[in-house]
Coordinates of C-alpha atoms and ligand atoms in Angstrom, one line a residue:
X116 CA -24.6 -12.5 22.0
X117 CA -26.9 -9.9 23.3
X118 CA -30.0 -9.9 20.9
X119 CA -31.0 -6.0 19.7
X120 CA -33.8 -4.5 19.7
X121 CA -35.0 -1.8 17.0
X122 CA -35.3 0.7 20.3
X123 CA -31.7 -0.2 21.2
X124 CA -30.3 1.6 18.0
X125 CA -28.3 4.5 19.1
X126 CA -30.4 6.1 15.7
X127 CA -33.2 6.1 18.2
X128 CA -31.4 7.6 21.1
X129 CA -29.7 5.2 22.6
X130 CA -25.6 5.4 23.5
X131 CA -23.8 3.6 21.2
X132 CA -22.6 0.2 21.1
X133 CA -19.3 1.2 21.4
X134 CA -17.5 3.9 23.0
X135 CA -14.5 4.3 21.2
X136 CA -15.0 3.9 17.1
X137 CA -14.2 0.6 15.4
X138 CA -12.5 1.5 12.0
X139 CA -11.8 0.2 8.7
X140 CA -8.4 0.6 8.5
X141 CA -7.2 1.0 12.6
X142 CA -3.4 0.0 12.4
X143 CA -2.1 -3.2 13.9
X144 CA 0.8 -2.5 16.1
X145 CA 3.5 -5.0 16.9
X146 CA 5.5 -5.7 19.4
X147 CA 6.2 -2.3 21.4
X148 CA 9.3 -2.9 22.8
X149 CA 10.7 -4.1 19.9
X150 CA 10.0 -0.9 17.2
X151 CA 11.5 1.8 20.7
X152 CA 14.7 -0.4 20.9
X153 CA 14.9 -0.3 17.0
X154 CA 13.9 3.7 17.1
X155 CA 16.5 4.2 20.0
X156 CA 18.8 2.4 17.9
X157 CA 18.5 4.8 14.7
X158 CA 18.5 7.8 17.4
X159 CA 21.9 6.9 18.6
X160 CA 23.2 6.2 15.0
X161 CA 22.0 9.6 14.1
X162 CA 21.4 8.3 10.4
X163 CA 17.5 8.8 9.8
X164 CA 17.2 9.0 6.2
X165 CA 18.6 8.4 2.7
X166 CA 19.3 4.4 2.5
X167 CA 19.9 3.4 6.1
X168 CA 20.7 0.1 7.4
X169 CA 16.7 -0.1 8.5
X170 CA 15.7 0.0 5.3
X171 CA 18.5 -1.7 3.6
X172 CA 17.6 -4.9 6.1
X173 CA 13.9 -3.8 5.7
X174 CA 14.4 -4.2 1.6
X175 CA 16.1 -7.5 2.2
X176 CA 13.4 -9.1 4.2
X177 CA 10.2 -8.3 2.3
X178 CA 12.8 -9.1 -1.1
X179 CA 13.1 -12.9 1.0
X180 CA 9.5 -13.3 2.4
X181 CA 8.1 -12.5 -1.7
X182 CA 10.9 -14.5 -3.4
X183 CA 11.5 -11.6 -5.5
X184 CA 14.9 -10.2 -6.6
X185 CA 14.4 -6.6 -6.0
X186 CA 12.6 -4.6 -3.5
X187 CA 12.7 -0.9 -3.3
X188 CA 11.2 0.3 -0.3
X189 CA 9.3 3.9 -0.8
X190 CA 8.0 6.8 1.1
X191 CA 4.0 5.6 -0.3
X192 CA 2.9 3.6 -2.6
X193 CA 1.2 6.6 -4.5
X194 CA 5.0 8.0 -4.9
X195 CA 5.8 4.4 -6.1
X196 CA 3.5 4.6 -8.7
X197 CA 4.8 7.4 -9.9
X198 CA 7.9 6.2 -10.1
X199 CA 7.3 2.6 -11.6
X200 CA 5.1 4.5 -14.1
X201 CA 7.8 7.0 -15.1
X202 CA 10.6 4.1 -14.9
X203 CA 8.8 2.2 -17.0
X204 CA 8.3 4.6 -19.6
X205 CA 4.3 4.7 -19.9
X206 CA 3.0 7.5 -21.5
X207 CA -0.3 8.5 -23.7
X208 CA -2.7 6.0 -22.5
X209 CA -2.9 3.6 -19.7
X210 CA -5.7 1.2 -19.2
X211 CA -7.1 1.4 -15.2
X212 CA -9.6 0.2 -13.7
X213 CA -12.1 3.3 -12.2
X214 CA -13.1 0.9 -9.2
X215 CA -9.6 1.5 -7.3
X216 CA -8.6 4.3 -4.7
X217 CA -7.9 7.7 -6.5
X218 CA -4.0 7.4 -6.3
X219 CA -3.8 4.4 -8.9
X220 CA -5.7 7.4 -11.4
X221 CA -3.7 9.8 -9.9
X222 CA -0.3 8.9 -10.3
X223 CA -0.8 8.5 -14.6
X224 CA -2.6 11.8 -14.5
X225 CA 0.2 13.4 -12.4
X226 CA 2.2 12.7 -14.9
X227 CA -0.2 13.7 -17.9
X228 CA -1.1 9.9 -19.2
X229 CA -4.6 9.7 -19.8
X230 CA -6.3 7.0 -17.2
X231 CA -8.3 4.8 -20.0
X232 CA -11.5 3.4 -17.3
X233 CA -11.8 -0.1 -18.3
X234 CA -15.0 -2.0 -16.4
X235 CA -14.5 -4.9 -13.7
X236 CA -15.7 -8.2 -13.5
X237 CA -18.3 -7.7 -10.6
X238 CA -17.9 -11.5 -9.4
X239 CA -13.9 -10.0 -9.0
X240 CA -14.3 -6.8 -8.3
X241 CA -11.1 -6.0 -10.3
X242 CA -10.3 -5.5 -14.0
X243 CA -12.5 -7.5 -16.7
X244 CA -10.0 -8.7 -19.5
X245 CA -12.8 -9.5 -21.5
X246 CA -13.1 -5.6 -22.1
X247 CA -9.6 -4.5 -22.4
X248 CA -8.6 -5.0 -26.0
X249 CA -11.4 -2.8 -27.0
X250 CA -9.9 0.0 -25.1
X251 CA -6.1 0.1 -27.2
X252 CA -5.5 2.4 -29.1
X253 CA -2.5 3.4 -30.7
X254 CA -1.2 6.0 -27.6
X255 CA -1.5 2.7 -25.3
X256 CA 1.5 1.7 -23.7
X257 CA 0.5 -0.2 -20.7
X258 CA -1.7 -1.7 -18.4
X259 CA -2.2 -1.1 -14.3
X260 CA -4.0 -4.0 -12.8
X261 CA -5.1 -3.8 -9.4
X262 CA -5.2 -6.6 -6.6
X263 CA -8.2 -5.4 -4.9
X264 CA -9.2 -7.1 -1.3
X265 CA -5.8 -8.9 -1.2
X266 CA -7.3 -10.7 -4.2
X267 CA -5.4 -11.1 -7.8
X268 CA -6.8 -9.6 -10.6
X269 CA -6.7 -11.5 -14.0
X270 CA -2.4 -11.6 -13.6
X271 CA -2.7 -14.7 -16.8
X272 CA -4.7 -12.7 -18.8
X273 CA -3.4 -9.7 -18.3
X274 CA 0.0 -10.6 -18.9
X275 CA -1.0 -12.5 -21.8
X276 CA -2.5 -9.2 -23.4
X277 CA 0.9 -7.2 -22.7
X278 CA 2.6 -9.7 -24.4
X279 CA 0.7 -10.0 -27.4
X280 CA 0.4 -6.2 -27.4
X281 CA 3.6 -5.0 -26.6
X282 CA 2.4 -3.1 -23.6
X283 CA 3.9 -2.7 -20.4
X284 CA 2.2 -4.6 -17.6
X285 CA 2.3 -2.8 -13.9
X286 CA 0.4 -3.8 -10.5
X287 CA -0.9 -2.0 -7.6
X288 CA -0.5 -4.8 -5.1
X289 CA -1.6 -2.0 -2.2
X290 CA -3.8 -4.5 -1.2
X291 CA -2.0 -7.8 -1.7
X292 CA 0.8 -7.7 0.6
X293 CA 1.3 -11.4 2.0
X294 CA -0.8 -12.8 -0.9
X295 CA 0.0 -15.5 -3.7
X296 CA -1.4 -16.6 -6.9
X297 CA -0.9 -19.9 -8.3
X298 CA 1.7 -20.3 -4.9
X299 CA 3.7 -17.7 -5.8
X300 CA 3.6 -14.2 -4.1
X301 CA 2.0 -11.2 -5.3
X302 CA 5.3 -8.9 -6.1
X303 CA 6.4 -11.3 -9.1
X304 CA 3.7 -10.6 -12.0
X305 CA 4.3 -8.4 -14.5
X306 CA 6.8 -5.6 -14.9
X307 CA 6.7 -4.6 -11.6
X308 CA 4.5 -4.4 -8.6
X309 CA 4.1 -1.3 -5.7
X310 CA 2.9 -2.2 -2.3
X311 CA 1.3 -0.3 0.3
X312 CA 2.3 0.3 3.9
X313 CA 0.4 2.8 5.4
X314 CA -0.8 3.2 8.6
X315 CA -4.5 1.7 7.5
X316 CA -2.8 -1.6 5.9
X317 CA -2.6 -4.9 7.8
X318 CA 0.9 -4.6 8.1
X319 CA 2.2 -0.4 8.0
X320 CA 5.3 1.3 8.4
X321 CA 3.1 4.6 9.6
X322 CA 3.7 5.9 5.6
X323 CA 5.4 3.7 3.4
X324 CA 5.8 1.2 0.1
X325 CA 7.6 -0.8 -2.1
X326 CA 8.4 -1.5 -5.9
X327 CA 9.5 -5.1 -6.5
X328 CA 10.3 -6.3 -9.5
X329 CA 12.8 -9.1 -11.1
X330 CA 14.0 -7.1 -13.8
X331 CA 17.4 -6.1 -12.6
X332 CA 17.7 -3.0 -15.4
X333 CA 14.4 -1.8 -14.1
X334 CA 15.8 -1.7 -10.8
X335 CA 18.2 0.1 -11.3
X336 CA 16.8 2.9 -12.6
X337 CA 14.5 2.7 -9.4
X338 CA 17.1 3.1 -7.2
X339 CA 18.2 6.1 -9.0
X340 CA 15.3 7.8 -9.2
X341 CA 13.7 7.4 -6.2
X342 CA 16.9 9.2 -4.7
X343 CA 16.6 12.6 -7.3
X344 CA 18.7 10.4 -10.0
X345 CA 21.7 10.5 -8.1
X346 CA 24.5 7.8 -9.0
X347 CA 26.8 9.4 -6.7
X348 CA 28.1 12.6 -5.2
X349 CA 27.3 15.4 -7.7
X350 CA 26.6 13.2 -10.4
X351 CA 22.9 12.6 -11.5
X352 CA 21.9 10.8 -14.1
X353 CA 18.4 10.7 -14.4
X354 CA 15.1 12.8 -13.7
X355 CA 14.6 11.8 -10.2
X356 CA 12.4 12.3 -7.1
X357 CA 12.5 12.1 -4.1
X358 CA 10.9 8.8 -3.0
X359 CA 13.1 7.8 -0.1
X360 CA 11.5 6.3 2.6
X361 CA 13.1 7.1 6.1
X362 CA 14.3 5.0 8.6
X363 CA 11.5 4.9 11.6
X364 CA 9.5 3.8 8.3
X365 CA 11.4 0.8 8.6
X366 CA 11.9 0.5 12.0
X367 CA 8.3 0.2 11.9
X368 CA 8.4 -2.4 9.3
X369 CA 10.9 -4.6 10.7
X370 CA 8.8 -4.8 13.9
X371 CA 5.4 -5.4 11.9
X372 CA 7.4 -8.0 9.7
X373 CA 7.9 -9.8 13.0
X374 CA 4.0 -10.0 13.8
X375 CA 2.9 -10.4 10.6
X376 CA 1.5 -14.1 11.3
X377 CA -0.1 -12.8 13.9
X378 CA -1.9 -10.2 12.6
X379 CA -3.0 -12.7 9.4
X380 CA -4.4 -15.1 11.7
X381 CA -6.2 -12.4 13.6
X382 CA -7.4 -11.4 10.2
X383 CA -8.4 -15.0 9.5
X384 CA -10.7 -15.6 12.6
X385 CA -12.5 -12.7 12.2
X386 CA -13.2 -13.1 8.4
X387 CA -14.2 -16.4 9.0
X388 CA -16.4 -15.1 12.3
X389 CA -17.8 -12.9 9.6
X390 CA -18.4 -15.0 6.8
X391 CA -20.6 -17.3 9.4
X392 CA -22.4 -13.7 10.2
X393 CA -23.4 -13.4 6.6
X394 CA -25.3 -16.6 6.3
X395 CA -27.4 -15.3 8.7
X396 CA -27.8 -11.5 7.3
X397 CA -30.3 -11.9 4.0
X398 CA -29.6 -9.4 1.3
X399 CA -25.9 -9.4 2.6
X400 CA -23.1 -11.2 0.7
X401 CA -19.4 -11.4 2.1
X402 CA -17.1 -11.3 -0.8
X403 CA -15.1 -14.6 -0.8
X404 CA -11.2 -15.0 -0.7
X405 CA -9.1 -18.0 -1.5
X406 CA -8.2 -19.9 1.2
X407 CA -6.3 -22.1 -1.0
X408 CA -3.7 -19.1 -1.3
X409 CA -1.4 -17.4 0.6
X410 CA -3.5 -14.0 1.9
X411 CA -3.8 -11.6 4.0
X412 CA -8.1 -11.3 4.8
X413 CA -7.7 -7.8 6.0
X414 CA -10.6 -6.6 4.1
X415 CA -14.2 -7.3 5.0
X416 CA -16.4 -6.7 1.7
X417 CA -20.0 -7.0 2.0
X418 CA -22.2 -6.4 -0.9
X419 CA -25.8 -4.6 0.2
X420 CA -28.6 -6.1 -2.2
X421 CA -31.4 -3.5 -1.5
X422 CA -34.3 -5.3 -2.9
X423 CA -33.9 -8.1 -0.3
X424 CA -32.2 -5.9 3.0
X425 CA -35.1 -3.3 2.7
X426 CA -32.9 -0.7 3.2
X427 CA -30.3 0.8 1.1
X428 CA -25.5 0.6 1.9
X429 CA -25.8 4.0 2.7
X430 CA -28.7 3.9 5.5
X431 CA -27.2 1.0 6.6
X432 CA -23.7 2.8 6.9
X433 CA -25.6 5.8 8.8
X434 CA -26.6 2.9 11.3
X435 CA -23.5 1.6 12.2
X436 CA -21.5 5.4 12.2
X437 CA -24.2 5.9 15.0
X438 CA -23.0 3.3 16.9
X439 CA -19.3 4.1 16.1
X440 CA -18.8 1.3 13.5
X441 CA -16.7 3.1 10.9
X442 CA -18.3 0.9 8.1
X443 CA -16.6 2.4 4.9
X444 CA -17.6 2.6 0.8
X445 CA -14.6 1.7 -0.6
X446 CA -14.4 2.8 -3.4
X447 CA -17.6 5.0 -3.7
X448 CA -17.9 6.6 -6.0
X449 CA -15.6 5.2 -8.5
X450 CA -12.3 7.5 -9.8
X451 CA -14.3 8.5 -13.0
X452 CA -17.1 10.1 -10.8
X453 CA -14.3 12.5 -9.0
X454 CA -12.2 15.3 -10.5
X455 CA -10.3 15.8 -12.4
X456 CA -11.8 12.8 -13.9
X457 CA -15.2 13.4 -13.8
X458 CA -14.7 16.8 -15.7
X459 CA -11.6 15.6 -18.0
X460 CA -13.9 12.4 -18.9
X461 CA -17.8 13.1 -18.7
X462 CA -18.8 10.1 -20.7
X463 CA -16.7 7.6 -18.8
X464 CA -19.1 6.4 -17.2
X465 CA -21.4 4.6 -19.7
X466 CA -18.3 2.3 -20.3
X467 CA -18.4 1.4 -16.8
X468 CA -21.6 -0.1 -16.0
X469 CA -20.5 -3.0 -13.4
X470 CA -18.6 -0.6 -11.7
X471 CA -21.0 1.7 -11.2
X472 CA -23.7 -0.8 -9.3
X473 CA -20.6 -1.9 -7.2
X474 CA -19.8 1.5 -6.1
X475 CA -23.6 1.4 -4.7
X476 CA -23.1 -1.7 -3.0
X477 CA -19.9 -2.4 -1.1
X478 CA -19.9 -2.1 2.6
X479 CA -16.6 -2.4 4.5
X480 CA -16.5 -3.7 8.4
X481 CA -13.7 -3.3 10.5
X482 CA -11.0 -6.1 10.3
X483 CA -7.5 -5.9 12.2
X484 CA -5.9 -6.7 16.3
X485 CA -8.4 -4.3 17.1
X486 CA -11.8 -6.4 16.5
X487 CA -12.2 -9.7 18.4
X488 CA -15.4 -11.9 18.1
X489 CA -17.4 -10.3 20.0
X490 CA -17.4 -6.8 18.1
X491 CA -17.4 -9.3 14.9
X492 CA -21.5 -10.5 16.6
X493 CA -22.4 -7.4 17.9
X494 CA -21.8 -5.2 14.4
X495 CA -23.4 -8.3 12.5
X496 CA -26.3 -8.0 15.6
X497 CA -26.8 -4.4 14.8
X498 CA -26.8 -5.2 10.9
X499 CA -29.6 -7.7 11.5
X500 CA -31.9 -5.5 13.5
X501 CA -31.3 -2.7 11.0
X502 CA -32.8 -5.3 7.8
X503 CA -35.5 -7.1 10.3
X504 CA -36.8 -3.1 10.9
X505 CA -35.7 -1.6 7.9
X506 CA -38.4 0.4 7.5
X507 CA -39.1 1.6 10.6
X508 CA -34.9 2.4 10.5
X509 CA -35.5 4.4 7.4
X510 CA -38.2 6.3 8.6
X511 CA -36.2 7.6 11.6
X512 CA -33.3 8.3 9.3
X513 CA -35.3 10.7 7.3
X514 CA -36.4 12.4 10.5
X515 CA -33.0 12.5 11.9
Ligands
T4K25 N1 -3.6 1.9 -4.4 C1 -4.6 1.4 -3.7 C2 -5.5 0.3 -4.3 C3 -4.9 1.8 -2.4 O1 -5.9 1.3 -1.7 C4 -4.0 2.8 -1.9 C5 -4.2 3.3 -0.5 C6 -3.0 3.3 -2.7 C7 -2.8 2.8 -4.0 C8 -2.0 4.4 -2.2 O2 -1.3 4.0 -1.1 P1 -0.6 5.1 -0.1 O3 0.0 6.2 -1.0 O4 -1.6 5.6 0.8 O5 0.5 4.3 0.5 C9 -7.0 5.2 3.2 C10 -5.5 5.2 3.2 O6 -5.0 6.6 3.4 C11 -5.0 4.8 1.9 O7 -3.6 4.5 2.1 C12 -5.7 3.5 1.4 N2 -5.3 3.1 0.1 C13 -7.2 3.7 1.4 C14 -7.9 2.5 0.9 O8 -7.6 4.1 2.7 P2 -8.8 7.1 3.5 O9 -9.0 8.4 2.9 O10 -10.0 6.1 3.5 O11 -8.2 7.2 5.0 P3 -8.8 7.7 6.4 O12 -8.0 8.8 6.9 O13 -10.3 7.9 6.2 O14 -8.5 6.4 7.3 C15 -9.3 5.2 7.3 C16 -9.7 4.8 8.7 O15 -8.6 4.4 9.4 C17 -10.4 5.9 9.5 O16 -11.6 5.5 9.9 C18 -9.5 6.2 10.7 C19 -8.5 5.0 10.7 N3 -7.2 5.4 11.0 C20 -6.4 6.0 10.0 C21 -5.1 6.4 10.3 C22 -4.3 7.1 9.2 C23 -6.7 5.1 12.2 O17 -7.4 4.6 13.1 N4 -5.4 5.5 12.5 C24 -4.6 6.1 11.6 O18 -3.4 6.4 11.8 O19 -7.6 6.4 2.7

């Protein structure tokens, strides 16, 4: 590894490290060949849309690889919210936590349910059970829990509140594609759980997600609604959308199915490359994932502790955009502090103090087929100069 410099920053004028950008969230592609004979394929069957045989095969295969009985595959997982929320009947008041991306707030407020902000645990990042209970009232009638970093949240606890509450218990498993608690995979727990495949997840279909679930009932009505409530020709039986997801989607899917190990063990290295890094970065923690389950290590979570870098996430973000390091805040600044939430809910945010330092702290690296070791040292190289010179680096940001 070449060692830096402060002068070789590209804050102080130098060309970057990089000359094309590194991103959070740069797809992984599979096998080429593969997804144009499958695309080729749907072209010549001239059926593009509207439950192919792509994603009819495509539903089969992610139902086998999670050991679940249903999988409905979906145009976006924000679109699958909306429709496991509305299937499953949730209205009034849903408890969420703020520290998710804005569709998980989003789809309830779509659909005019209040999003009720309930804190995380900051050693999980996700939902704090411990703080839930105080949040039902009597317009409650559920509970979104979200897998954050391919990490469960509390699945026991939650699902042992719904129970004893009567509420309905829904994941956002966006994140936790691939992953397992307790050995058995994400897309089990509660209700019903939406997955998503977009073009920035580990594995994509360009757009795309998925509602599994093993109630059979719920299913059903999944099905329907997802195609405008049609049961058959002319005859609709439900308020439907339309949440169909097409077949290149799948295409796409099929062909990232079959490089899925691949890109998990790509994943793998680097997180471990970077969790090395970290030992050697002081103020800098790398959030941990269980290597005992089943999971997918596409995100790389770094906490910035700003008494002991010297310098603060967000200088230390503007270093590494120099350099064309696409370092990201996820999720800065929390869905209470954005409209309509922020306006709809001005007080949230006193009930959300663990949250709020988070938002302040997390730093995301690039992770994915994209970043080999040697991007892996040389973004942890530029973190290090940045904290050995932080003031001399915050100086010439202020000048900048
Ligand atoms: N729930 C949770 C917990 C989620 O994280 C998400 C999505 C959802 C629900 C909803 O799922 P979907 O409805 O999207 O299926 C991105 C993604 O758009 C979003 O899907 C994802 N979470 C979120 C965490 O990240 P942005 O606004 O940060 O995207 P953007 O355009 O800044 O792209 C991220 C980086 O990826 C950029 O540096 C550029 C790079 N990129 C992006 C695309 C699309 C590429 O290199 N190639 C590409 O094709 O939201």
């Amino acid at each position: 590894m070449t060692k830096r410099n402060l002068d070789d920053l590209a804050i102080f004028g130098q060309p970057p490290a990089f000359a094309e950008e590194l991103c959070v969230g740069r797809p992984n592609i599979g096998d080429r060949r593969a997804l144009l004979a499958r695309i080729e394929q749907l072209l010549d069957s001239r059926w593009l849309t509207n439950n192919g045989p792509l994603v009819q095969e495509f539903e089969r295969r992610v139902a086998d690889l999670l050991g679940v009985k249903h999988c409905l595959a979906i145009c976006n997982a924000t679109v699958a919210l909306e429709i496991a929320i509305r299937a499953l009947g949730l209205k009034g008041e849903v408890i969420v936590p703020s520290f998710t991306f804005i569709a998980t707030a989003h789809a309830l407020q779509w659909q005019e349910i209040t999003p009720v902000f309930c804190d995380i645990d900051p050693r999980t990042h996700t939902l704090d059970p411990a703080l839930i209970e105080d949040l039902i009232t009597q317009r409650t009638t559920g509970i979104i829990g979200v897998h954050l970093w391919s990490q469960p949240c509390a699945i026991e606890q939650l699902t042992d509140i719904c129970e004893r509450r009567d509420l309905r218990l829904l994941f956002d498993s966006a994140h936790a594609f691939n992953c397992s608690y307790g050995g058995r995979m994400i897309g089990n727990f509660g209700d019903a759980e939406v997955f998503s495949f977009h073009a920035t997840k580990f594995f994509n279909t360009f757009e795309g997600g998925a509602i599994t679930t093993n109630d059979d009932e719920l299913a059903a009505k999944i099905r329907l609604m997802k195609n405008f409530g049609f049961a058959g020709y002319d005859q609709v039986v439900y308020l439907g959308t339309n949440g169909k997801m097409p077949e290149i989607s799948a295409a796409m899917g099929l062909t990232s199915l079959e490089s899925l190990d691949e890109f998990v063990a790509v994943n793998r290295r680097n997180y471990q490359l970077y969790q090395a890094e970290a030992a050697n970065l002081p103020g800098l923690s790398c959030f941990h994932l269980n290597e005992a389950e089943r999971n997918n290590f596409q995100y790389i979570v770094f906490e910035v502790n700003e008494t002991e870098t010297g310098i603060s996430r967000d200088d230390l973000v503007n270093v590494l955009w120099a350099e064309n390091i696409k370092a990201r805040r996820y999720f800065y600044p929390g869905c209470h502090r954005m409209e309509p939430y922020r306006t709809l809910y001005p007080g949230a945010g006193e009930l959300l103090p663990a949250t709020e330092a988070l938002t302040e702290r997390t730093l995301l690296l690039p992770n994915g087929t994209t970043i080999g070791p040697d991007e892996v040292n040389t973004i942890c190289e530029i973190i290090r100069t940045a904290i050995t010179h932080s003031n001399a680096v915050k100086r010439q940001l202020s000048s900048r």
